[in-house]
Coordinates of C-alpha atoms and ligand atoms in Angstrom, one line a residue:
M7 CA -1.9 -9.4 -47.0
T8 CA 0.8 -8.2 -44.6
H9 CA 1.1 -11.5 -42.7
E10 CA 0.2 -9.6 -39.6
A11 CA 0.2 -12.8 -37.5
D12 CA 3.8 -13.7 -38.4
H13 CA 5.3 -11.6 -35.6
L14 CA 3.4 -13.6 -33.0
E15 CA 5.9 -16.4 -33.7
W16 CA 8.7 -14.2 -32.4
P17 CA 10.3 -15.2 -29.0
F18 CA 9.0 -11.9 -27.4
F19 CA 5.6 -13.5 -26.8
E20 CA 4.2 -16.1 -24.5
A21 CA 1.2 -18.3 -25.3
G22 CA -1.2 -15.9 -23.5
H23 CA 0.0 -13.1 -25.8
R24 CA -0.7 -15.1 -28.9
T25 CA -4.2 -15.9 -27.7
L26 CA -4.9 -12.3 -26.7
A27 CA -3.7 -11.0 -30.1
L28 CA -6.0 -13.3 -32.1
E29 CA -9.0 -12.5 -29.8
I30 CA -8.6 -8.7 -30.0
R31 CA -8.1 -8.9 -33.7
R32 CA -11.3 -10.9 -34.2
W33 CA -13.2 -8.6 -31.8
A34 CA -12.0 -5.4 -33.4
R35 CA -12.9 -6.6 -36.9
A36 CA -16.3 -7.7 -35.8
E37 CA -17.2 -4.6 -33.7
L38 CA -15.2 -1.7 -35.0
W39 CA -14.2 -2.2 -38.6
D40 CA -14.3 1.1 -40.5
E41 CA -17.0 2.9 -38.5
S42 CA -17.7 6.2 -40.2
E43 CA -16.3 9.3 -38.5
P44 CA -18.6 10.3 -35.7
H45 CA -20.7 13.4 -35.7
D46 CA -20.3 13.8 -32.0
V47 CA -16.8 12.8 -31.0
D48 CA -17.4 13.1 -27.3
A49 CA -20.4 10.8 -27.4
A50 CA -18.5 8.4 -29.6
C51 CA -15.6 8.3 -27.2
R52 CA -17.8 7.8 -24.2
A53 CA -19.5 4.9 -26.0
L54 CA -16.2 3.4 -27.0
V55 CA -14.9 3.5 -23.5
R56 CA -18.0 1.7 -22.3
Q57 CA -17.7 -0.8 -25.1
L58 CA -14.0 -1.5 -24.4
G59 CA -14.8 -1.9 -20.7
A60 CA -17.8 -4.2 -21.2
A61 CA -15.7 -6.4 -23.6
G62 CA -12.9 -6.7 -20.9
W63 CA -10.1 -5.0 -22.9
L64 CA -9.7 -2.2 -20.4
R65 CA -8.7 -4.8 -17.8
H66 CA -5.3 -4.7 -19.4
V67 CA -4.7 -1.1 -18.3
V68 CA -4.9 -1.8 -14.6
P69 CA -3.3 -4.5 -12.3
A70 CA -5.3 -7.7 -11.3
A71 CA -5.7 -6.5 -7.7
Y72 CA -7.9 -3.6 -8.9
G73 CA -9.9 -5.4 -11.6
G74 CA -7.2 -5.9 -14.1
A75 CA -6.0 -8.8 -16.3
S76 CA -2.5 -9.5 -14.9
D77 CA -0.6 -8.8 -11.7
A78 CA 1.4 -5.9 -13.2
L79 CA 0.8 -3.9 -16.4
D80 CA 2.1 -5.9 -19.3
G81 CA 3.6 -3.8 -22.1
R82 CA 3.3 -6.5 -24.7
S83 CA -0.4 -6.9 -24.1
L84 CA -1.0 -3.1 -24.3
C85 CA 1.0 -3.1 -27.6
L86 CA -0.9 -6.0 -29.1
I87 CA -4.3 -4.5 -28.2
R88 CA -3.4 -1.0 -29.6
E89 CA -2.0 -2.5 -32.8
S90 CA -5.3 -4.3 -33.5
L91 CA -7.5 -1.5 -32.4
A92 CA -5.7 1.0 -34.6
T93 CA -6.0 -1.4 -37.6
S94 CA -9.8 -1.2 -37.2
S95 CA -10.5 2.2 -35.7
G96 CA -8.1 5.0 -34.7
L97 CA -10.7 6.5 -32.3
A98 CA -11.1 3.2 -30.4
D99 CA -7.3 2.9 -30.1
F100 CA -7.3 6.5 -28.7
A101 CA -10.0 5.7 -26.2
F102 CA -8.1 2.6 -25.0
A103 CA -4.7 4.4 -24.9
M104 CA -6.0 7.3 -22.8
Q105 CA -7.5 4.9 -20.2
G106 CA -4.0 3.6 -19.8
L107 CA -2.0 6.9 -19.9
G108 CA -4.5 8.6 -17.5
T109 CA -4.1 5.9 -14.9
G110 CA -0.5 4.7 -15.5
P111 CA 0.9 7.1 -12.9
I112 CA -1.7 5.9 -10.3
T113 CA -0.9 2.2 -11.1
L114 CA 2.9 2.7 -11.0
F115 CA 3.1 5.2 -8.0
G116 CA -0.3 5.6 -6.3
S117 CA -1.3 4.5 -2.9
D118 CA -3.5 1.5 -2.4
A119 CA -6.4 3.8 -1.5
M120 CA -5.9 5.8 -4.6
K121 CA -5.8 2.7 -6.8
R122 CA -9.0 1.4 -5.2
R123 CA -10.7 4.7 -5.8
Y124 CA -9.8 5.1 -9.5
L125 CA -8.7 1.8 -11.2
P126 CA -11.6 -0.6 -11.0
D127 CA -14.0 2.0 -12.6
V128 CA -11.4 2.7 -15.3
A129 CA -11.1 -1.0 -16.1
A130 CA -14.9 -1.4 -16.3
G131 CA -15.2 1.6 -18.7
R132 CA -17.2 3.6 -16.1
R133 CA -14.6 6.3 -15.6
I134 CA -12.7 8.2 -18.2
A135 CA -9.1 9.2 -17.6
A136 CA -6.7 12.0 -18.7
F137 CA -3.0 12.9 -18.4
A138 CA -2.2 16.6 -18.3
I139 CA 1.4 17.8 -18.6
S140 CA 1.6 20.0 -21.7
E141 CA 1.1 23.8 -21.5
R142 CA 1.0 26.5 -24.1
G143 CA 4.6 27.5 -23.2
A144 CA 5.8 24.0 -22.2
G145 CA 5.3 21.2 -24.7
S146 CA 8.7 19.5 -25.4
D147 CA 10.3 21.7 -22.8
V148 CA 8.4 20.3 -19.8
G149 CA 10.7 22.2 -17.4
A150 CA 9.1 25.4 -18.6
M151 CA 5.8 24.5 -17.1
E152 CA 4.1 27.3 -15.0
T153 CA 1.2 25.5 -13.4
V154 CA 2.0 25.7 -9.7
A155 CA 1.0 23.6 -6.7
R156 CA 1.2 25.6 -3.4
R157 CA 1.2 23.8 -0.1
D158 CA -2.1 24.3 1.8
G159 CA -2.1 22.3 5.1
E160 CA -1.6 18.7 4.1
G161 CA -2.7 19.2 0.5
F162 CA -2.0 21.6 -2.3
V163 CA -3.7 24.5 -4.2
L164 CA -3.3 24.3 -7.9
D165 CA -3.2 27.3 -10.3
G166 CA -2.4 27.2 -14.1
E167 CA -3.5 26.0 -17.5
K168 CA -2.8 22.8 -19.4
T169 CA -3.5 22.5 -23.1
W170 CA -3.7 19.9 -25.8
I171 CA -5.2 17.6 -23.2
S172 CA -6.8 14.5 -24.7
N173 CA -10.2 13.8 -23.1
A174 CA -10.5 17.3 -21.8
G175 CA -14.2 17.9 -21.2
I176 CA -15.2 14.2 -21.0
A177 CA -12.7 12.9 -18.5
D178 CA -13.7 12.1 -14.9
H179 CA -10.2 12.7 -13.6
Y180 CA -7.0 14.2 -14.7
V181 CA -3.5 13.3 -13.6
V182 CA -1.9 16.8 -13.5
F183 CA 1.8 17.6 -13.3
A184 CA 2.7 20.9 -11.6
R185 CA 5.7 22.8 -10.4
L186 CA 6.0 22.9 -6.6
E187 CA 5.5 26.4 -5.2
A188 CA 8.0 29.0 -6.2
G189 CA 10.3 30.4 -3.6
K190 CA 11.4 27.0 -2.2
Q191 CA 14.4 26.3 -4.4
R192 CA 14.6 22.6 -5.2
D193 CA 17.0 20.5 -7.1
G194 CA 16.2 20.1 -10.8
D195 CA 14.2 16.8 -10.8
R196 CA 12.6 17.4 -7.4
R197 CA 10.6 20.4 -8.5
Y198 CA 7.4 18.7 -9.6
V199 CA 4.4 16.9 -8.3
A200 CA 1.7 14.7 -9.9
L201 CA -1.8 15.2 -8.5
V202 CA -5.1 13.6 -9.4
V203 CA -7.9 16.2 -9.9
D204 CA -11.5 15.0 -10.3
A205 CA -13.6 16.7 -13.0
D206 CA -16.1 17.8 -10.4
D207 CA -13.6 19.3 -8.0
A208 CA -14.0 23.1 -7.3
G209 CA -11.6 25.2 -9.4
I210 CA -11.2 23.1 -12.5
S211 CA -12.7 24.1 -15.8
V212 CA -12.4 23.4 -19.6
P213 CA -12.4 26.9 -21.1
E214 CA -11.6 25.8 -24.7
R215 CA -12.0 22.7 -27.0
I216 CA -9.5 22.2 -29.8
D217 CA -10.4 20.6 -33.2
V218 CA -7.8 18.4 -34.9
S219 CA -7.5 16.8 -38.3
A220 CA -8.4 13.3 -37.0
P221 CA -11.1 14.2 -34.5
H222 CA -10.9 13.2 -30.9
P223 CA -11.8 15.0 -27.6
L224 CA -9.1 17.6 -26.9
G225 CA -8.9 20.9 -25.0
T226 CA -7.5 23.2 -22.5
V227 CA -8.0 22.6 -18.7
R228 CA -7.8 25.5 -16.3
F229 CA -7.1 25.3 -12.5
E230 CA -8.0 28.3 -10.4
R231 CA -7.4 27.9 -6.7
C232 CA -8.2 24.3 -7.1
R233 CA -7.7 22.5 -3.8
V234 CA -6.3 19.0 -3.9
G235 CA -6.0 16.9 -0.8
A236 CA -2.9 15.0 0.3
D237 CA -4.6 11.8 -0.6
R238 CA -4.4 12.8 -4.3
V239 CA -0.6 13.2 -4.5
V240 CA 0.7 10.5 -6.8
G241 CA 3.8 9.0 -5.2
E242 CA 5.4 11.9 -3.2
A243 CA 5.7 15.6 -3.7
G244 CA 8.9 16.2 -5.7
A245 CA 8.6 12.9 -7.6
G246 CA 6.5 14.3 -10.4
L247 CA 9.1 14.1 -13.1
R248 CA 9.9 10.5 -12.2
V249 CA 6.2 9.6 -12.3
A250 CA 5.9 11.2 -15.8
L251 CA 9.0 9.6 -17.3
A252 CA 8.3 6.1 -15.9
T253 CA 4.7 6.3 -17.3
L254 CA 6.1 7.4 -20.7
D255 CA 8.6 4.6 -20.7
L256 CA 5.7 2.2 -20.5
F257 CA 3.4 4.0 -23.0
R258 CA 5.7 5.2 -25.7
P259 CA 6.1 1.8 -27.3
T260 CA 2.4 1.5 -27.3
V261 CA 2.2 4.6 -29.5
G262 CA 4.6 2.8 -31.8
A263 CA 2.2 -0.2 -31.7
A264 CA -0.7 2.0 -32.7
A265 CA 1.4 3.4 -35.6
L266 CA 2.2 -0.2 -36.6
G267 CA -1.5 -1.0 -36.8
L268 CA -2.2 2.0 -39.0
A269 CA 0.7 1.1 -41.3
R270 CA -0.5 -2.5 -41.6
R271 CA -3.9 -1.4 -42.6
A272 CA -2.4 0.9 -45.2
M273 CA -0.4 -2.0 -46.5
D274 CA -3.5 -4.2 -46.8
E275 CA -5.3 -1.4 -48.7
A276 CA -2.4 -1.0 -51.0
C277 CA -2.0 -4.7 -51.7
A278 CA -5.7 -5.1 -52.5
W279 CA -5.6 -2.2 -54.8
V280 CA -2.5 -3.0 -56.8
A281 CA -3.7 -6.6 -57.4
G282 CA -6.8 -5.4 -59.2
R283 CA -5.8 -2.1 -60.8
E284 CA -4.6 -2.5 -64.5
V285 CA -2.2 0.0 -66.0
F286 CA -0.4 -0.3 -69.3
G287 CA -1.9 -3.7 -69.9
K288 CA -1.1 -5.5 -66.6
P289 CA -1.9 -5.3 -62.9
L290 CA -0.1 -2.5 -61.0
A291 CA 1.3 -5.2 -58.8
D292 CA 3.3 -6.7 -61.7
H293 CA 5.3 -3.5 -62.3
Q294 CA 8.7 -3.6 -60.7
M295 CA 8.5 0.0 -59.3
T296 CA 5.3 -1.1 -57.5
Q297 CA 7.1 -4.1 -56.1
A298 CA 10.0 -2.0 -54.9
R299 CA 7.6 0.3 -53.1
L300 CA 5.8 -2.6 -51.5
A301 CA 9.1 -4.2 -50.4
E302 CA 10.2 -0.9 -48.7
M303 CA 6.8 -0.7 -47.0
A304 CA 7.1 -4.3 -45.7
V305 CA 10.6 -3.7 -44.4
R306 CA 9.5 -0.6 -42.5
I307 CA 6.6 -2.5 -41.0
D308 CA 8.7 -5.4 -39.8
A309 CA 11.4 -3.2 -38.4
S310 CA 8.8 -1.2 -36.5
A311 CA 7.3 -4.4 -35.1
L312 CA 10.7 -5.6 -34.0
L313 CA 11.5 -2.3 -32.2
V314 CA 8.1 -2.0 -30.6
Y315 CA 8.0 -5.6 -29.2
R316 CA 11.7 -5.5 -28.2
A317 CA 10.9 -2.4 -26.1
A318 CA 7.8 -4.0 -24.5
W319 CA 9.5 -7.4 -23.9
T320 CA 12.6 -5.8 -22.4
R321 CA 10.5 -3.8 -19.9
D322 CA 8.2 -6.7 -19.1
T323 CA 10.9 -9.3 -18.5
T324 CA 13.7 -7.2 -17.0
G325 CA 11.8 -4.6 -15.1
R326 CA 14.6 -2.1 -15.8
R327 CA 14.2 1.4 -17.2
T328 CA 13.7 1.2 -21.0
T329 CA 13.9 4.8 -22.0
R330 CA 16.2 4.1 -25.0
E331 CA 14.2 1.2 -26.3
A332 CA 10.9 3.0 -25.8
A333 CA 12.2 6.1 -27.6
M334 CA 13.5 4.1 -30.5
A335 CA 10.2 2.2 -30.9
K336 CA 8.1 5.3 -30.9
L337 CA 10.4 7.2 -33.2
H338 CA 10.9 4.5 -35.8
A339 CA 7.3 3.1 -35.8
T340 CA 5.6 6.5 -36.1
E341 CA 7.9 7.9 -38.8
S342 CA 7.8 4.7 -40.7
A343 CA 4.0 4.5 -40.5
Q344 CA 3.8 8.0 -42.0
R345 CA 5.9 6.9 -44.9
V346 CA 4.0 3.6 -45.4
I347 CA 0.6 5.4 -45.4
D348 CA 1.9 8.0 -47.8
D349 CA 3.2 5.2 -50.1
A350 CA -0.2 3.5 -50.0
I351 CA -1.9 6.7 -51.0
Q352 CA 0.5 7.1 -53.9
L353 CA -0.3 3.6 -55.1
L354 CA -4.0 4.3 -55.0
G355 CA -3.6 7.5 -57.0
A356 CA -6.5 9.9 -56.8
R357 CA -8.6 7.5 -54.9
G358 CA -6.1 7.7 -52.0
V359 CA -6.9 11.3 -51.2
Q360 CA -10.7 11.0 -51.7
K361 CA -12.7 11.7 -48.5
G362 CA -14.0 8.4 -47.2
A363 CA -11.0 6.4 -48.5
V364 CA -9.4 4.3 -45.7
V365 CA -5.9 5.6 -46.5
E366 CA -7.0 9.2 -46.5
R367 CA -8.3 8.6 -42.9
L368 CA -5.1 6.8 -41.9
Y369 CA -3.1 9.8 -43.3
R370 CA -4.8 12.1 -40.9
E371 CA -4.7 9.7 -38.0
I372 CA -1.0 8.9 -38.1
R373 CA 0.2 12.6 -38.1
A374 CA -0.4 13.4 -34.4
L375 CA 1.5 10.2 -33.2
R376 CA 4.8 11.9 -34.4
I377 CA 4.0 14.8 -32.0
Y378 CA 2.4 13.6 -28.8
E379 CA 4.2 11.8 -25.9
G380 CA 7.3 13.4 -27.1
T381 CA 7.9 14.6 -30.7
S382 CA 10.3 12.6 -33.0
E383 CA 13.0 15.3 -32.4
I384 CA 12.6 14.8 -28.6
Q385 CA 12.9 11.0 -29.1
K386 CA 16.2 11.6 -31.0
I387 CA 17.5 13.8 -28.2
V388 CA 16.6 11.0 -25.7
I389 CA 18.3 8.3 -27.8
A390 CA 21.4 10.4 -28.4
G391 CA 21.6 11.1 -24.7
T392 CA 21.7 7.4 -23.9
V393 CA 24.2 6.7 -26.7
T394 CA 26.6 9.4 -25.4
G395 CA 25.9 8.7 -21.8
R396 CA 24.7 12.3 -21.3
A397 CA 21.0 11.4 -20.7
Ligands
FAD17 C1 -3.5 15.0 -30.9 C2 -2.7 15.4 -29.7 C3 -3.0 14.9 -28.4 C4 -2.3 15.3 -27.3 N1 -2.7 14.8 -26.0 C5 -2.0 15.3 -24.9 C6 -2.4 14.8 -23.6 O1 -3.3 14.0 -23.5 N2 -1.7 15.3 -22.6 C7 -0.7 16.2 -22.7 O2 -0.1 16.6 -21.7 N3 -0.3 16.6 -23.9 C8 -0.9 16.2 -25.0 N4 -0.5 16.6 -26.3 C9 0.6 17.6 -26.4 C10 1.9 17.1 -26.9 O3 2.5 16.2 -25.9 C11 2.7 18.2 -27.3 O4 2.1 18.8 -28.4 C12 4.2 17.8 -27.6 O5 4.9 17.5 -26.5 C13 4.9 18.9 -28.4 O6 4.8 20.2 -27.7 P1 4.4 21.5 -28.6 O7 3.2 21.2 -29.4 O8 4.4 22.6 -27.6 O9 5.6 21.7 -29.6 P2 7.0 22.4 -29.2 O10 7.6 21.8 -28.0 O11 6.9 23.9 -29.3 O12 7.9 21.9 -30.5 C14 7.7 22.5 -31.8 C15 8.7 21.8 -32.7 O13 10.1 22.1 -32.2 C16 10.8 20.8 -32.1 N5 11.7 20.9 -31.0 C17 11.4 21.1 -29.6 N6 12.6 21.1 -28.9 C18 13.6 20.9 -29.8 C19 15.0 20.8 -29.7 N7 15.6 20.9 -28.5 N8 15.7 20.6 -30.8 C20 15.1 20.5 -32.0 N9 13.8 20.6 -32.2 C21 13.0 20.8 -31.1 C22 9.7 19.8 -31.8 O14 10.1 18.5 -32.0 C23 8.6 20.3 -32.8 O15 8.9 19.8 -34.0 C24 -1.2 16.2 -27.4 C25 -0.9 16.7 -28.7 C26 -1.6 16.3 -29.8 C27 -1.2 16.8 -31.2

C-alpha cells in the first residue's frame, strides 16, 4: 500500500480536512470503484454530476452563501476530493472538476445576482458547468484568440468558435472568454472579457464532438451573433484575463491532485502485483531492480503531494497569488504520475497493457492532464518567469 493517509498528518491540514479526506475516500470506494467505461459518456457524466451533488461533494465548489460547504472556496478540500475521486474513477474526478472550473470565475468575480442564479444549482448537481477559453488557433497562446465580443447597448454580441471544451453538448452554461471588439485599441491585459452564456441562449451551438483516448464529453462550441446581457459579464469588461488567471491559480493544483490520485492507484496495483508474481524462483518484489523502481515511484508520489498541498495551503492561508506554486504543483504531479503509471505497467508486464487492466486505463487517463489548463511547457515558462522576475 502507498500509505495514502500519511500525508494527512502534514501541517498543511486542519481537522476538518482530515475528516473530509477519510469520508470522500470511503464514499468513492463504495460508490465508484472501478466502474467499467461507459457506453454513453454523456449520460454517465450527467449521472455522476447528479450523484456527486446528491452526496454533497459539489458543495465544495461553491461558497457557503450559495449552497456551499465553506465561506470561501478551499483549495485543500478541492485537492483532497479530486485525489480520492481520481483514485476510484477518472470520469467522476472530471465531472467534479468541471463543476468547479466552470463556476470558479463566477465565484471569484461574479455579482451577487449571478452567483444566486448559477451556483446553488451547480452545488446540487442540477446544472452542468463549462469553461471555454481554447480555440483552434489559440491554445497555449491565449492572446491569439479570435472570438470577439462587440458592444451592443448594455450587453455584448459574441461571435467565434471555442474548441476542446469539456462538457460541450451537456453543459447548461459556459463561461466564455472573448476579445473585446476590434478597433478599440486597449492595453494588453485589458483586451478580454469573460461572459456567461446559457446553453439555450440564441446563437450558441455545438457543431462538433471530439473523441479522446480516455472518453469524456468534449467538443466545439460556436457563437453566431449570440447576444449576452450586461448581467452576464463576469467581473468587468476588460478583466477577462485576470478572471482566467485567478481561476487557473486555484484549479491548477487540483489537476496535480487528480494526477496524484491516479499515481497512487497505479502504485497500489503495482505493489499488489509484485507481491504475488514469482519470477526466477522468488516474488518480483524481492528483486532489487523492482525495489529500486518502487522507491522511485514512491518518491515521485510524495514529492507531488508536497507540491500540491503546499500550493493549496499557501493560497488558502495567505490569500495571495500563487501562480508559481500552482504551476510547480501541476507540472511536477502530472509529469510524475505519467512516469509512475508507466512504471506500474512495466512491472505488470503484458497484463499492464491489456484492455480492462486498471493500469491501462490510468495510462490513458493521465495523458490529457499534462496538456489541459496549461501544458507542461507553459507551466515551465510560468515558473521561469517568476524565477527571473519577468513573469
Ligand atoms: C482532454 C482535454 C480537455 C480540455 N478541456 C478544455 C476546456 O474545458 N476548456 C478549454 O478552454 N480548453 C480545454 N482544453 C484545451 C487545452 O487547454 C489546450 O489543448 C491546451 O491549452 C494546449 O493548447 P493546444 O492543444 O492548442 O496546443 P498548442 O498550444 O498548439 O501547443 C502544442 C505544443 O507546443 C508547446 N508549446 C506551446 N507554446 C510553447 C512555447 N512558447 N515554447 C515551447 N513549447 C510550446 C505546447 O506545450 C505543446 O506541447 C482541453 C484539452 C484536452 C486535451
